[in-house]
mmCIF file of C-alpha atoms in Angstrom:
data_model
loop_
_atom_site.group_PDB
_atom_site.id
_atom_site.type_symbol
_atom_site.label_atom_id
_atom_site.label_comp_id
_atom_site.label_asym_id
_atom_site.label_seq_id
_atom_site.Cartn_x
_atom_site.Cartn_y
_atom_site.Cartn_z
ATOM 1 C CA MET A 1 86.435 106.029 89.214
ATOM 2 C CA ALA A 2 83.916 106.247 86.387
ATOM 3 C CA ARG A 3 81.485 104.188 88.469
ATOM 4 C CA TRP A 4 82.012 106.347 91.549
ATOM 5 C CA ARG A 5 81.418 109.512 89.566
ATOM 6 C CA SER A 6 78.308 108.074 87.897
ATOM 7 C CA LEU A 7 76.902 107.513 91.395
ATOM 8 C CA GLY A 8 77.655 111.120 92.308
ATOM 9 C CA LYS A 9 80.393 110.274 94.786
ATOM 10 C CA ARG A 10 83.185 112.714 95.587
ATOM 11 C CA VAL A 11 86.666 111.500 94.771
ATOM 12 C CA ALA A 12 89.987 112.582 96.278
ATOM 13 C CA ILE A 13 93.242 112.090 94.382
ATOM 14 C CA ALA A 14 96.543 111.313 96.124
ATOM 15 C CA ARG A 15 99.724 111.678 94.047
ATOM 16 C CA VAL A 16 103.381 111.177 94.846
ATOM 17 C CA ILE A 17 105.008 114.572 94.244
ATOM 18 C CA GLY A 18 108.430 113.947 95.734
ATOM 19 C CA VAL A 19 110.696 111.009 96.517
ATOM 20 C CA GLU A 20 113.899 111.103 98.535
ATOM 21 C CA GLY A 21 116.144 108.101 98.918
ATOM 22 C CA SER A 22 114.842 104.645 98.064
ATOM 23 C CA GLY A 23 111.133 105.338 97.728
ATOM 24 C CA PRO A 24 108.804 102.462 96.767
ATOM 25 C CA ARG A 25 107.075 104.430 93.969
ATOM 26 C CA ASP A 26 108.096 107.180 91.557
ATOM 27 C CA ILE A 27 106.761 110.718 91.242
ATOM 28 C CA GLY A 28 103.338 110.543 89.620
ATOM 29 C CA ALA A 29 102.124 107.352 91.317
ATOM 30 C CA THR A 30 98.421 107.952 91.960
ATOM 31 C CA MET A 31 95.649 106.629 94.176
ATOM 32 C CA ALA A 32 91.958 107.591 94.144
ATOM 33 C CA VAL A 33 89.725 107.462 97.235
ATOM 34 C CA SER A 34 85.937 107.738 97.080
ATOM 35 C CA GLU A 35 83.896 109.381 99.825
ATOM 36 C CA SER A 36 82.633 105.905 100.753
ATOM 37 C CA GLY A 37 86.150 104.596 101.392
ATOM 38 C CA GLU A 38 86.752 102.732 98.144
ATOM 39 C CA VAL A 39 90.312 102.788 96.825
ATOM 40 C CA SER A 40 91.872 102.482 93.373
ATOM 41 C CA GLY A 41 95.590 102.642 92.619
ATOM 42 C CA SER A 42 98.585 102.930 94.916
ATOM 43 C CA VAL A 43 101.098 105.522 96.077
ATOM 44 C CA SER A 44 103.546 103.275 97.882
ATOM 45 C CA GLY A 45 102.918 99.669 96.981
ATOM 46 C CA GLY A 46 101.058 99.148 100.271
ATOM 47 C CA CYS A 47 103.341 100.930 102.752
ATOM 48 C CA VAL A 48 101.344 104.049 103.637
ATOM 49 C CA GLU A 49 98.054 103.644 101.799
ATOM 50 C CA GLY A 50 96.024 103.354 105.011
ATOM 51 C CA ALA A 51 97.250 106.675 106.359
ATOM 52 C CA VAL A 52 96.696 108.375 103.004
ATOM 53 C CA VAL A 53 93.111 107.068 102.840
ATOM 54 C CA THR A 54 92.458 108.502 106.305
ATOM 55 C CA GLU A 55 93.737 111.940 105.279
ATOM 56 C CA ALA A 56 91.779 111.852 102.009
ATOM 57 C CA LEU A 57 88.545 111.130 103.860
ATOM 58 C CA LYS A 58 89.299 113.859 106.405
ATOM 59 C CA ILE A 59 89.775 116.620 103.849
ATOM 60 C CA MET A 60 86.528 115.514 102.169
ATOM 61 C CA GLY A 61 84.878 116.166 105.548
ATOM 62 C CA ILE A 62 84.120 112.511 106.302
ATOM 63 C CA THR A 63 83.990 112.086 110.103
ATOM 64 C CA SER A 64 82.557 108.577 110.348
ATOM 65 C CA MET A 65 81.554 105.693 108.108
ATOM 66 C CA PRO A 66 79.199 103.320 109.935
ATOM 67 C CA GLY A 67 79.105 99.857 108.440
ATOM 68 C CA VAL A 68 82.168 100.433 106.242
ATOM 69 C CA ASP A 69 85.304 98.370 106.833
ATOM 70 C CA LEU A 70 88.180 100.821 107.149
ATOM 71 C CA SER A 71 90.495 98.460 109.008
ATOM 72 C CA PHE A 72 93.215 99.213 106.440
ATOM 73 C CA ALA A 73 93.112 102.928 107.268
ATOM 74 C CA THR A 74 95.348 104.516 109.895
ATOM 75 C CA GLY A 75 94.241 107.254 112.271
ATOM 76 C CA ASP A 76 91.005 108.637 113.673
ATOM 77 C CA LEU A 77 88.529 110.086 111.171
ATOM 78 C CA GLY A 78 87.135 112.332 113.876
ATOM 79 C CA ASP A 79 90.474 114.132 114.274
ATOM 80 C CA ILE A 80 89.849 116.814 111.634
ATOM 81 C CA ASN A 81 91.200 120.340 111.378
ATOM 82 C CA GLN A 82 88.087 122.171 110.168
ATOM 83 C CA GLU A 83 90.130 124.727 108.214
ATOM 84 C CA ALA A 84 91.684 121.914 106.177
ATOM 85 C CA ILE A 85 88.390 120.493 104.905
ATOM 86 C CA GLY A 86 88.143 121.049 101.167
ATOM 87 C CA CYS A 87 91.811 122.068 100.858
ATOM 88 C CA PRO A 88 94.667 120.116 99.256
ATOM 89 C CA ILE A 89 97.304 118.924 101.700
ATOM 90 C CA VAL A 90 100.837 117.597 101.430
ATOM 91 C CA GLN A 91 101.697 114.678 103.675
ATOM 92 C CA THR A 92 105.255 113.477 104.195
ATOM 93 C CA PHE A 93 106.275 109.981 105.234
ATOM 94 C CA GLY A 94 109.866 109.199 106.157
ATOM 95 C CA TYR A 95 111.642 106.281 107.730
ATOM 96 C CA SER A 96 112.506 108.325 110.812
ATOM 97 C CA ASP A 97 108.910 109.377 111.471
ATOM 98 C CA ASP A 98 107.306 107.256 114.178
ATOM 99 C CA GLU A 99 103.909 107.332 112.489
ATOM 100 C CA ALA A 100 105.340 106.594 109.057
ATOM 101 C CA PHE A 101 107.232 103.607 110.472
ATOM 102 C CA ALA A 102 104.077 102.411 112.174
ATOM 103 C CA VAL A 103 102.118 102.389 108.923
ATOM 104 C CA GLY A 104 104.833 100.501 107.129
ATOM 105 C CA LEU A 105 107.261 102.802 105.283
ATOM 106 C CA THR A 106 110.384 100.836 106.116
ATOM 107 C CA CYS A 107 112.230 101.177 102.804
ATOM 108 C CA GLY A 108 114.416 103.979 104.148
ATOM 109 C CA GLY A 109 113.142 106.688 101.803
ATOM 110 C CA THR A 110 110.784 109.641 102.106
ATOM 111 C CA LEU A 111 107.531 110.185 100.219
ATOM 112 C CA HIS A 112 105.773 113.520 99.727
ATOM 113 C CA ILE A 113 102.137 112.969 98.782
ATOM 114 C CA LEU A 114 99.709 115.641 97.568
ATOM 115 C CA ILE A 115 96.114 114.803 98.494
ATOM 116 C CA ASP A 116 93.433 116.846 96.741
ATOM 117 C CA PRO A 117 89.782 116.512 97.810
ATOM 118 C CA ASP A 118 88.513 117.454 94.366
ATOM 119 C CA LEU A 119 89.184 116.271 90.830
ATOM 120 C CA PRO A 120 90.663 118.913 88.502
ATOM 121 C CA GLU A 121 88.168 120.834 86.403
ATOM 122 C CA PHE A 122 89.641 119.252 83.282
ATOM 123 C CA TYR A 123 89.387 115.668 84.573
ATOM 124 C CA ASP A 124 87.114 114.527 81.717
ATOM 125 C CA GLU A 125 89.658 115.822 79.209
ATOM 126 C CA LEU A 126 92.499 114.142 81.089
ATOM 127 C CA GLU A 127 90.624 110.833 81.148
ATOM 128 C CA GLN A 128 89.919 111.034 77.409
ATOM 129 C CA ASN A 129 93.582 111.802 76.731
ATOM 130 C CA LEU A 130 94.537 108.598 78.530
ATOM 131 C CA LEU A 131 91.975 106.572 76.598
ATOM 132 C CA ASP A 132 93.239 108.059 73.312
ATOM 133 C CA GLU A 133 96.893 107.495 74.335
ATOM 134 C CA ARG A 134 97.577 111.154 73.639
ATOM 135 C CA SER A 135 100.869 112.756 74.699
ATOM 136 C CA PHE A 136 100.551 115.504 77.319
ATOM 137 C CA VAL A 137 101.932 116.808 80.612
ATOM 138 C CA TRP A 138 99.877 117.202 83.775
ATOM 139 C CA VAL A 139 101.465 120.149 85.593
ATOM 140 C CA THR A 140 100.692 120.642 89.285
ATOM 141 C CA VAL A 141 101.801 123.136 91.931
ATOM 142 C CA SER A 142 103.154 120.752 94.556
ATOM 143 C CA SER A 143 104.618 123.084 97.163
ATOM 144 C CA ILE A 144 104.664 126.679 98.332
ATOM 145 C CA ASN A 145 107.536 127.869 100.503
ATOM 146 C CA PRO A 146 105.773 129.958 103.168
ATOM 147 C CA ALA A 147 109.046 131.552 104.278
ATOM 148 C CA GLU A 148 109.397 133.138 100.845
ATOM 149 C CA VAL A 149 105.750 133.672 99.933
ATOM 150 C CA GLY A 150 104.284 135.806 102.676
ATOM 151 C CA GLU A 151 100.828 136.047 101.101
ATOM 152 C CA TYR A 152 100.050 132.450 102.105
ATOM 153 C CA ARG A 153 98.549 131.350 105.396
ATOM 154 C CA VAL A 154 99.887 128.021 106.646
ATOM 155 C CA ASN A 155 97.671 125.794 108.758
ATOM 156 C CA ASN A 156 99.616 123.146 110.649
ATOM 157 C CA LEU A 157 97.370 120.101 110.655
ATOM 158 C CA SER A 158 99.694 118.279 113.048
ATOM 159 C CA SER A 159 103.335 118.094 114.055
ATOM 160 C CA GLU A 160 103.990 115.276 111.588
ATOM 161 C CA GLY A 161 104.695 117.199 108.445
ATOM 162 C CA ARG A 162 101.198 117.868 107.072
ATOM 163 C CA ASP A 163 100.472 121.359 105.855
ATOM 164 C CA ALA A 164 97.463 122.917 104.177
ATOM 165 C CA PHE A 165 97.869 126.178 102.314
ATOM 166 C CA SER A 166 95.123 128.695 101.530
ATOM 167 C CA LEU A 167 95.498 131.542 99.102
ATOM 168 C CA SER A 168 95.163 135.170 100.091
ATOM 169 C CA GLY A 169 97.038 136.729 97.185
ATOM 170 C CA ASN A 170 97.278 136.497 93.407
ATOM 171 C CA LEU A 171 99.593 133.492 93.450
ATOM 172 C CA PRO A 172 99.241 129.836 92.463
ATOM 173 C CA GLU A 173 97.338 127.674 94.910
ATOM 174 C CA LEU A 174 98.681 124.386 96.165
ATOM 175 C CA GLY A 175 97.249 121.777 93.796
ATOM 176 C CA ALA A 176 96.634 124.245 90.945
ATOM 177 C CA SER A 177 97.149 122.336 87.714
ATOM 178 C CA MET A 178 97.018 122.485 83.949
ATOM 179 C CA LEU A 179 97.446 120.214 80.931
ATOM 180 C CA VAL A 180 100.091 121.002 78.310
ATOM 181 C CA TYR A 181 100.226 119.433 74.833
ATOM 182 C CA PRO A 182 103.120 118.889 72.389
ATOM 183 C CA ASP A 183 102.050 121.862 70.250
ATOM 184 C CA GLY A 184 102.230 124.205 73.256
ATOM 185 C CA SER A 185 98.489 124.500 73.720
ATOM 186 C CA HIS A 186 97.183 124.098 77.248
ATOM 187 C CA THR A 187 94.084 123.693 79.378
ATOM 188 C CA SER A 188 93.547 125.760 82.544
ATOM 189 C CA SER A 189 96.217 127.834 84.307
ATOM 190 C CA LEU A 190 98.386 127.902 87.411
ATOM 191 C CA GLY A 191 97.103 131.390 88.146
ATOM 192 C CA ARG A 192 99.799 133.625 86.666
ATOM 193 C CA ASP A 193 100.484 134.154 82.965
ATOM 194 C CA ASP A 194 104.228 134.629 83.437
ATOM 195 C CA LEU A 195 104.548 131.392 85.409
ATOM 196 C CA ASP A 196 102.341 129.593 82.879
ATOM 197 C CA GLN A 197 104.610 130.534 79.984
ATOM 198 C CA VAL A 198 107.731 129.215 81.698
ATOM 199 C CA VAL A 199 105.962 126.040 82.777
ATOM 200 C CA ILE A 200 104.661 125.422 79.248
ATOM 201 C CA ARG A 201 108.203 125.748 77.897
ATOM 202 C CA ASP A 202 109.562 123.312 80.472
ATOM 203 C CA SER A 203 106.660 120.931 79.861
ATOM 204 C CA LEU A 204 107.696 120.611 76.227
ATOM 205 C CA GLY A 205 111.210 119.783 77.381
ATOM 206 C CA ALA A 206 109.892 117.088 79.720
ATOM 207 C CA LEU A 207 107.786 115.663 76.887
ATOM 208 C CA SER A 208 110.776 115.476 74.565
ATOM 209 C CA VAL A 209 112.619 113.146 76.944
ATOM 210 C CA GLY A 210 109.499 111.402 78.232
ATOM 211 C CA ARG A 211 110.438 111.874 81.876
ATOM 212 C CA THR A 212 108.346 113.055 84.821
ATOM 213 C CA ASP A 213 110.181 115.784 86.724
ATOM 214 C CA MET A 214 109.910 118.373 89.492
ATOM 215 C CA ARG A 215 111.211 121.952 89.386
ATOM 216 C CA HIS A 216 111.111 125.091 91.495
ATOM 217 C CA TYR A 217 110.390 128.668 90.416
ATOM 218 C CA GLY A 218 109.863 132.152 91.717
ATOM 219 C CA ARG A 219 106.314 133.474 91.740
ATOM 220 C CA ASN A 220 106.861 134.969 88.268
ATOM 221 C CA GLY A 221 108.519 131.863 86.875
ATOM 222 C CA GLN A 222 112.094 132.839 87.714
ATOM 223 C CA ALA A 223 114.605 130.020 87.590
ATOM 224 C CA ARG A 224 116.788 129.148 90.588
ATOM 225 C CA HIS A 225 114.105 130.289 93.032
ATOM 226 C CA GLN A 226 112.502 128.010 95.628
ATOM 227 C CA GLU A 227 109.131 129.663 96.192
ATOM 228 C CA ILE A 228 106.934 127.386 94.091
ATOM 229 C CA GLY A 229 107.426 123.669 93.462
ATOM 230 C CA VAL A 230 105.919 122.258 90.265
ATOM 231 C CA VAL A 231 105.557 118.617 89.228
ATOM 232 C CA PHE A 232 105.620 117.773 85.517
ATOM 233 C CA GLU A 233 103.896 114.413 85.100
ATOM 234 C CA VAL A 234 104.511 113.190 81.564
ATOM 235 C CA PHE A 235 101.981 110.984 79.818
ATOM 236 C CA ALA A 236 103.020 109.473 76.516
ATOM 237 C CA PRO A 237 101.844 106.556 74.379
ATOM 238 C CA PRO A 238 103.272 103.174 75.399
ATOM 239 C CA PRO A 239 106.806 102.511 74.140
ATOM 240 C CA LYS A 240 106.971 100.373 71.028
ATOM 241 C CA MET A 241 108.736 97.071 70.583
ATOM 242 C CA ILE A 242 109.215 95.915 67.001
ATOM 243 C CA ILE A 243 110.067 92.222 66.761
ATOM 244 C CA PHE A 244 111.277 90.787 63.469
ATOM 245 C CA GLY A 245 110.848 87.048 63.019
ATOM 246 C CA ALA A 246 107.710 84.937 63.500
ATOM 247 C CA VAL A 247 109.357 82.312 65.714
ATOM 248 C CA ASP A 248 108.661 80.706 69.099
ATOM 249 C CA PHE A 249 111.024 83.119 70.849
ATOM 250 C CA THR A 250 108.920 85.970 69.468
ATOM 251 C CA ALA A 251 105.745 84.605 71.040
ATOM 252 C CA ALA A 252 107.421 84.492 74.457
ATOM 253 C CA LEU A 253 109.043 87.917 74.040
ATOM 254 C CA THR A 254 105.699 89.412 73.058
ATOM 255 C CA ARG A 255 104.086 88.178 76.276
ATOM 256 C CA VAL A 256 106.853 89.544 78.509
ATOM 257 C CA ALA A 257 107.005 92.860 76.636
ATOM 258 C CA LYS A 258 103.260 93.357 77.080
ATOM 259 C CA ILE A 259 103.649 92.895 80.839
ATOM 260 C CA LEU A 260 106.242 95.692 80.750
ATOM 261 C CA GLY A 261 103.808 97.990 78.959
ATOM 262 C CA TYR A 262 105.115 97.849 75.387
ATOM 263 C CA ARG A 263 102.954 98.129 72.305
ATOM 264 C CA VAL A 264 104.267 95.154 70.358
ATOM 265 C CA THR A 265 104.434 94.689 66.591
ATOM 266 C CA VAL A 266 105.543 91.378 65.092
ATOM 267 C CA CYS A 267 106.803 91.562 61.513
ATOM 268 C CA ASP A 268 107.831 88.771 59.146
ATOM 269 C CA ALA A 269 107.899 88.543 55.365
ATOM 270 C CA ARG A 270 106.433 85.022 55.420
ATOM 271 C CA PRO A 271 102.612 85.138 55.552
ATOM 272 C CA ILE A 272 102.295 81.496 56.553
ATOM 273 C CA PHE A 273 104.083 82.269 59.842
ATOM 274 C CA ALA A 274 103.074 85.879 60.527
ATOM 275 C CA THR A 275 99.498 85.365 61.707
ATOM 276 C CA PRO A 276 97.581 86.870 64.662
ATOM 277 C CA ALA A 277 96.637 83.352 65.756
ATOM 278 C CA ARG A 278 100.292 82.534 66.424
ATOM 279 C CA PHE A 279 100.917 85.786 68.309
ATOM 280 C CA PRO A 280 97.716 86.620 70.201
ATOM 281 C CA SER A 281 99.544 88.909 72.640
ATOM 282 C CA ALA A 282 100.867 91.184 69.880
ATOM 283 C CA ASP A 283 99.092 94.454 69.177
ATOM 284 C CA GLU A 284 99.875 94.117 65.483
ATOM 285 C CA VAL A 285 101.145 91.374 63.175
ATOM 286 C CA VAL A 286 102.567 92.625 59.879
ATOM 287 C CA VAL A 287 103.537 90.700 56.764
ATOM 288 C CA ASP A 288 106.377 92.672 55.198
ATOM 289 C CA TRP A 289 110.130 92.733 54.751
ATOM 290 C CA PRO A 290 111.716 94.130 57.931
ATOM 291 C CA ASP A 291 113.634 96.968 56.273
ATOM 292 C CA ARG A 292 110.643 98.010 54.187
ATOM 293 C CA PHE A 293 108.366 98.038 57.224
ATOM 294 C CA LEU A 294 110.913 100.029 59.245
ATOM 295 C CA ASP A 295 111.177 102.561 56.458
ATOM 296 C CA LYS A 296 107.444 103.260 56.832
ATOM 297 C CA ILE A 297 107.575 103.875 60.591
ATOM 298 C CA LEU A 298 111.107 105.204 61.086
ATOM 299 C CA ASP A 299 110.033 108.753 61.927
ATOM 300 C CA THR A 300 107.621 107.532 64.608
ATOM 301 C CA LEU A 301 110.265 105.727 66.669
ATOM 302 C CA SER A 302 111.947 107.295 69.697
ATOM 303 C CA GLU A 303 114.538 106.516 72.359
ATOM 304 C CA ARG A 304 111.820 104.806 74.390
ATOM 305 C CA ASP A 305 111.356 102.144 71.716
ATOM 306 C CA ALA A 306 113.109 98.836 71.030
ATOM 307 C CA ILE A 307 113.834 96.749 67.937
ATOM 308 C CA CYS A 308 114.529 93.027 68.358
ATOM 309 C CA VAL A 309 115.768 91.092 65.333
ATOM 310 C CA LEU A 310 115.039 87.402 65.902
ATOM 311 C CA THR A 311 114.919 86.256 62.269
ATOM 312 C CA HIS A 312 118.351 84.604 62.421
ATOM 313 C CA ASP A 313 118.649 84.892 58.634
ATOM 314 C CA PRO A 314 121.126 87.250 56.886
ATOM 315 C CA LYS A 315 118.709 88.229 54.138
ATOM 316 C CA PHE A 316 116.382 89.628 56.821
ATOM 317 C CA ASP A 317 118.864 90.531 59.580
ATOM 318 C CA ILE A 318 121.292 92.720 57.653
ATOM 319 C CA PRO A 319 118.754 95.073 55.988
ATOM 320 C CA ALA A 320 116.745 95.262 59.227
ATOM 321 C CA ILE A 321 119.748 96.263 61.348
ATOM 322 C CA GLN A 322 120.955 98.730 58.721
ATOM 323 C CA LYS A 323 117.579 100.437 58.733
ATOM 324 C CA ALA A 324 117.234 100.236 62.532
ATOM 325 C CA LEU A 325 120.516 102.117 62.930
ATOM 326 C CA GLN A 326 118.935 105.036 61.067
ATOM 327 C CA SER A 327 116.293 105.337 63.794
ATOM 328 C CA LYS A 328 116.412 106.931 67.253
ATOM 329 C CA VAL A 329 115.423 103.773 69.130
ATOM 330 C CA GLY A 330 117.145 103.219 72.442
ATOM 331 C CA TYR A 331 117.649 99.494 71.954
ATOM 332 C CA ILE A 332 118.568 97.298 68.995
ATOM 333 C CA GLY A 333 119.186 93.609 69.627
ATOM 334 C CA ALA A 334 119.873 90.699 67.278
ATOM 335 C CA MET A 335 119.589 86.999 68.063
ATOM 336 C CA GLY A 336 122.179 84.405 67.137
ATOM 337 C CA SER A 337 125.083 82.295 68.290
ATOM 338 C CA ARG A 338 128.601 83.680 68.677
ATOM 339 C CA ARG A 339 129.364 82.386 65.196
ATOM 340 C CA THR A 340 126.231 83.988 63.753
ATOM 341 C CA HIS A 341 127.124 87.226 65.507
ATOM 342 C CA ALA A 342 130.654 87.212 64.049
ATOM 343 C CA GLU A 343 129.435 86.533 60.509
ATOM 344 C CA ARG A 344 126.673 89.126 60.798
ATOM 345 C CA SER A 345 129.114 91.721 62.107
ATOM 346 C CA GLU A 346 131.404 91.153 59.125
ATOM 347 C CA ARG A 347 128.492 91.653 56.733
ATOM 348 C CA LEU A 348 127.419 94.846 58.497
ATOM 349 C CA LEU A 349 130.952 96.233 58.541
ATOM 350 C CA ALA A 350 131.138 95.544 54.811
ATOM 351 C CA THR A 351 128.148 97.858 54.307
ATOM 352 C CA GLY A 352 130.112 100.757 55.809
ATOM 353 C CA ILE A 353 128.835 100.639 59.388
ATOM 354 C CA SER A 354 131.676 101.322 61.830
ATOM 355 C CA VAL A 355 132.871 99.006 64.577
ATOM 356 C CA GLU A 356 132.115 101.719 67.145
ATOM 357 C CA VAL A 357 128.490 102.051 66.039
ATOM 358 C CA LEU A 358 127.957 98.292 66.144
ATOM 359 C CA LYS A 359 129.413 98.004 69.633
ATOM 360 C CA GLU A 360 127.521 101.002 70.942
ATOM 361 C CA ARG A 361 124.090 100.384 69.458
ATOM 362 C CA VAL A 362 123.616 96.729 68.497
ATOM 363 C CA MET A 363 123.271 94.252 71.347
ATOM 364 C CA SER A 364 124.390 90.991 69.790
ATOM 365 C CA PRO A 365 124.043 88.238 70.765
ATOM 366 C CA ILE A 366 120.814 89.576 72.238
ATOM 367 C CA GLY A 367 120.018 89.344 75.954
ATOM 368 C CA LEU A 368 121.838 89.075 79.267
ATOM 369 C CA ASP A 369 124.178 86.195 80.052
ATOM 370 C CA ILE A 370 121.927 84.170 82.381
ATOM 371 C CA ALA A 371 122.249 80.841 80.520
ATOM 372 C CA ALA A 372 118.700 81.195 79.172
ATOM 373 C CA ARG A 373 117.560 78.180 77.165
ATOM 374 C CA THR A 374 113.784 78.224 76.787
ATOM 375 C CA PRO A 375 111.915 80.905 74.810
ATOM 376 C CA GLU A 376 110.510 82.256 78.073
ATOM 377 C CA GLU A 377 113.909 82.493 79.756
ATOM 378 C CA THR A 378 115.335 84.127 76.643
ATOM 379 C CA ALA A 379 112.485 86.654 76.597
ATOM 380 C CA ILE A 380 113.248 87.609 80.195
ATOM 381 C CA SER A 381 116.963 87.965 79.430
ATOM 382 C CA ILE A 382 116.164 90.254 76.477
ATOM 383 C CA CYS A 383 113.772 92.468 78.434
ATOM 384 C CA ALA A 384 116.194 92.653 81.356
ATOM 385 C CA GLU A 385 118.891 93.835 78.949
ATOM 386 C CA ILE A 386 116.535 96.478 77.544
ATOM 387 C CA ILE A 387 115.861 97.775 81.065
ATOM 388 C CA SER A 388 119.568 97.713 81.909
ATOM 389 C CA LYS A 389 120.471 99.698 78.794
ATOM 390 C CA ARG A 390 117.701 102.227 79.411
ATOM 391 C CA THR A 391 118.663 102.836 83.040
ATOM 392 C CA GLY A 392 122.415 102.546 82.587
ATOM 393 C CA ARG A 393 122.621 100.154 85.505
ATOM 394 C CA SER A 394 124.893 97.141 85.892
ATOM 395 C CA VAL A 395 123.527 93.625 85.603
ATOM 396 C CA ARG A 396 124.969 92.401 88.885
ATOM 397 C CA SER A 397 122.710 91.022 91.604
ATOM 398 C CA LEU A 398 121.496 93.611 94.121
ATOM 399 C CA SER A 399 122.915 91.385 96.861
ATOM 400 C CA GLU A 400 126.385 92.099 95.451
ATOM 401 C CA THR A 401 126.031 95.903 95.400
ATOM 402 C CA GLN A 402 125.344 98.781 97.780
ATOM 403 C CA GLY A 403 123.499 102.072 97.458
ATOM 404 C CA SER A 404 120.044 103.057 96.269
ATOM 405 C CA ILE A 405 117.977 100.375 94.552
ATOM 406 C CA HIS A 406 115.874 102.798 92.514
ATOM 407 C CA ASP A 407 118.353 105.348 91.134
ATOM 408 C CA GLY A 408 121.738 105.361 89.444
ATOM 409 C CA ASN A 409 123.861 105.873 92.562
ATOM 410 C CA GLN A 410 124.870 102.265 92.909
ATOM 411 C CA VAL A 411 128.085 101.425 94.750
ATOM 412 C CA ASN A 412 130.002 98.279 93.924
#
C-alpha cells in the first residue's frame, strides 16, 4: 500500500464487518485494492475476492482497465450505479446466493463486507500504530438500519444485497470511523458526541479482553437499539510466549510459536546455552533465573500470553511455576514424564499451592496426547494445546464432531 500511495494511486479498503455461520475469515479481515487492480490481503481466503475487487473498482469509478489482467475479478466493470461512486458500500455473500455460490463461497456461512473507496483521514496514524505495535481500537460504523433512521437515503445497487447509504442528516455515515486508545483518547469522530462517548467506553472494554466485536446502538448511543451497527476492531501487540529452558525442544517451539504470531522470549540461567545463535527465531534470549526474570515482567503479562517451562529441572521448574501462577497468563505448561510430573506436583503442593489450582492452571505433562516424539512434533502438540485452552474447544478430530468449525457450538 505504501508503494501505491507513493505513486499517487487511490486505494479502496474492504473489511469483513459481519460473519454468520461458518465464515472463512473473522471480523476485521482486510483487503486493499488499488485503482490499477492490484490486491493486498484477503477477506475470505480466496472465496469471494474477485467479486469484492470488482465492487471496489466500481465505487472508485473505474469503468475499464485496458491491458490489465482482471481475470480473477467477477462481474462487469461497466455496470456501475453512478450514485454509488465514491460511497462506501456493504456487500453480503451467503451460501444461498446464486452469485455468491458462483464466486466460490461454499463454506455455508455468510460474509458482510464493507468496501470503502477512500482511506480514513487518520490512515497515516493507523499505519504508524501498527508499526509501533501500539494498542488501539479501530471503530467503524458498519450498518445503518434505514427502517429506523429515516434521514438516510438508500440506493439499491442491485437485488443481491448491496446497499449504499448517503447522509442527509446529522447522523453517522456508513464507514465513519475513529481510533480509540487505552487512555480513552481518540482520533476523529463518528459524527455525534453522545455516540462517541459510548463507543469510547465500549472500545476500552474490547481492548481489555483483546477481542474484536460488533455492537448496535441508537443514534444517540442508546443500548439495545438496532439503528447503528458499529465494529470494534482491536489491535494489540503480539501475544507473548515465555519459554524457560535452552533445549532442542525450545528451538522447535520457538519456530512454531512465531508462525502463530507470538513474540517469543527464551530464558535460561546458563549463559553457555542461552545464546541468540542457538535460537535465531526468538525475539529475545535472556540469561537469568526463570523466577527472577518473571518477577521483572509479571505486570506486563495478560491472558493472551503463555509460559512454557521446558527446563525439566526442579531447581528451575518449581520457582518458575510458582511465579507464573502469580501472573494472569492464559496458559502455563511444564514438560516432563509422568514420573517427573508427579514429583513436581508434590513439590508444588508442599509450597502451599492447592490441588485445584494445579489442575486448573498448569498443563503438565505439557502438550496434547498425539504421541509426539521429535522436538517439532512436541512443539506442535504444545501449540495445539495452547489454542485448545484459549478457545475452550475439545481436541477431537473435526471428522468426529458436528456443528460450526469456527465457533464454540460444537456438537459431539
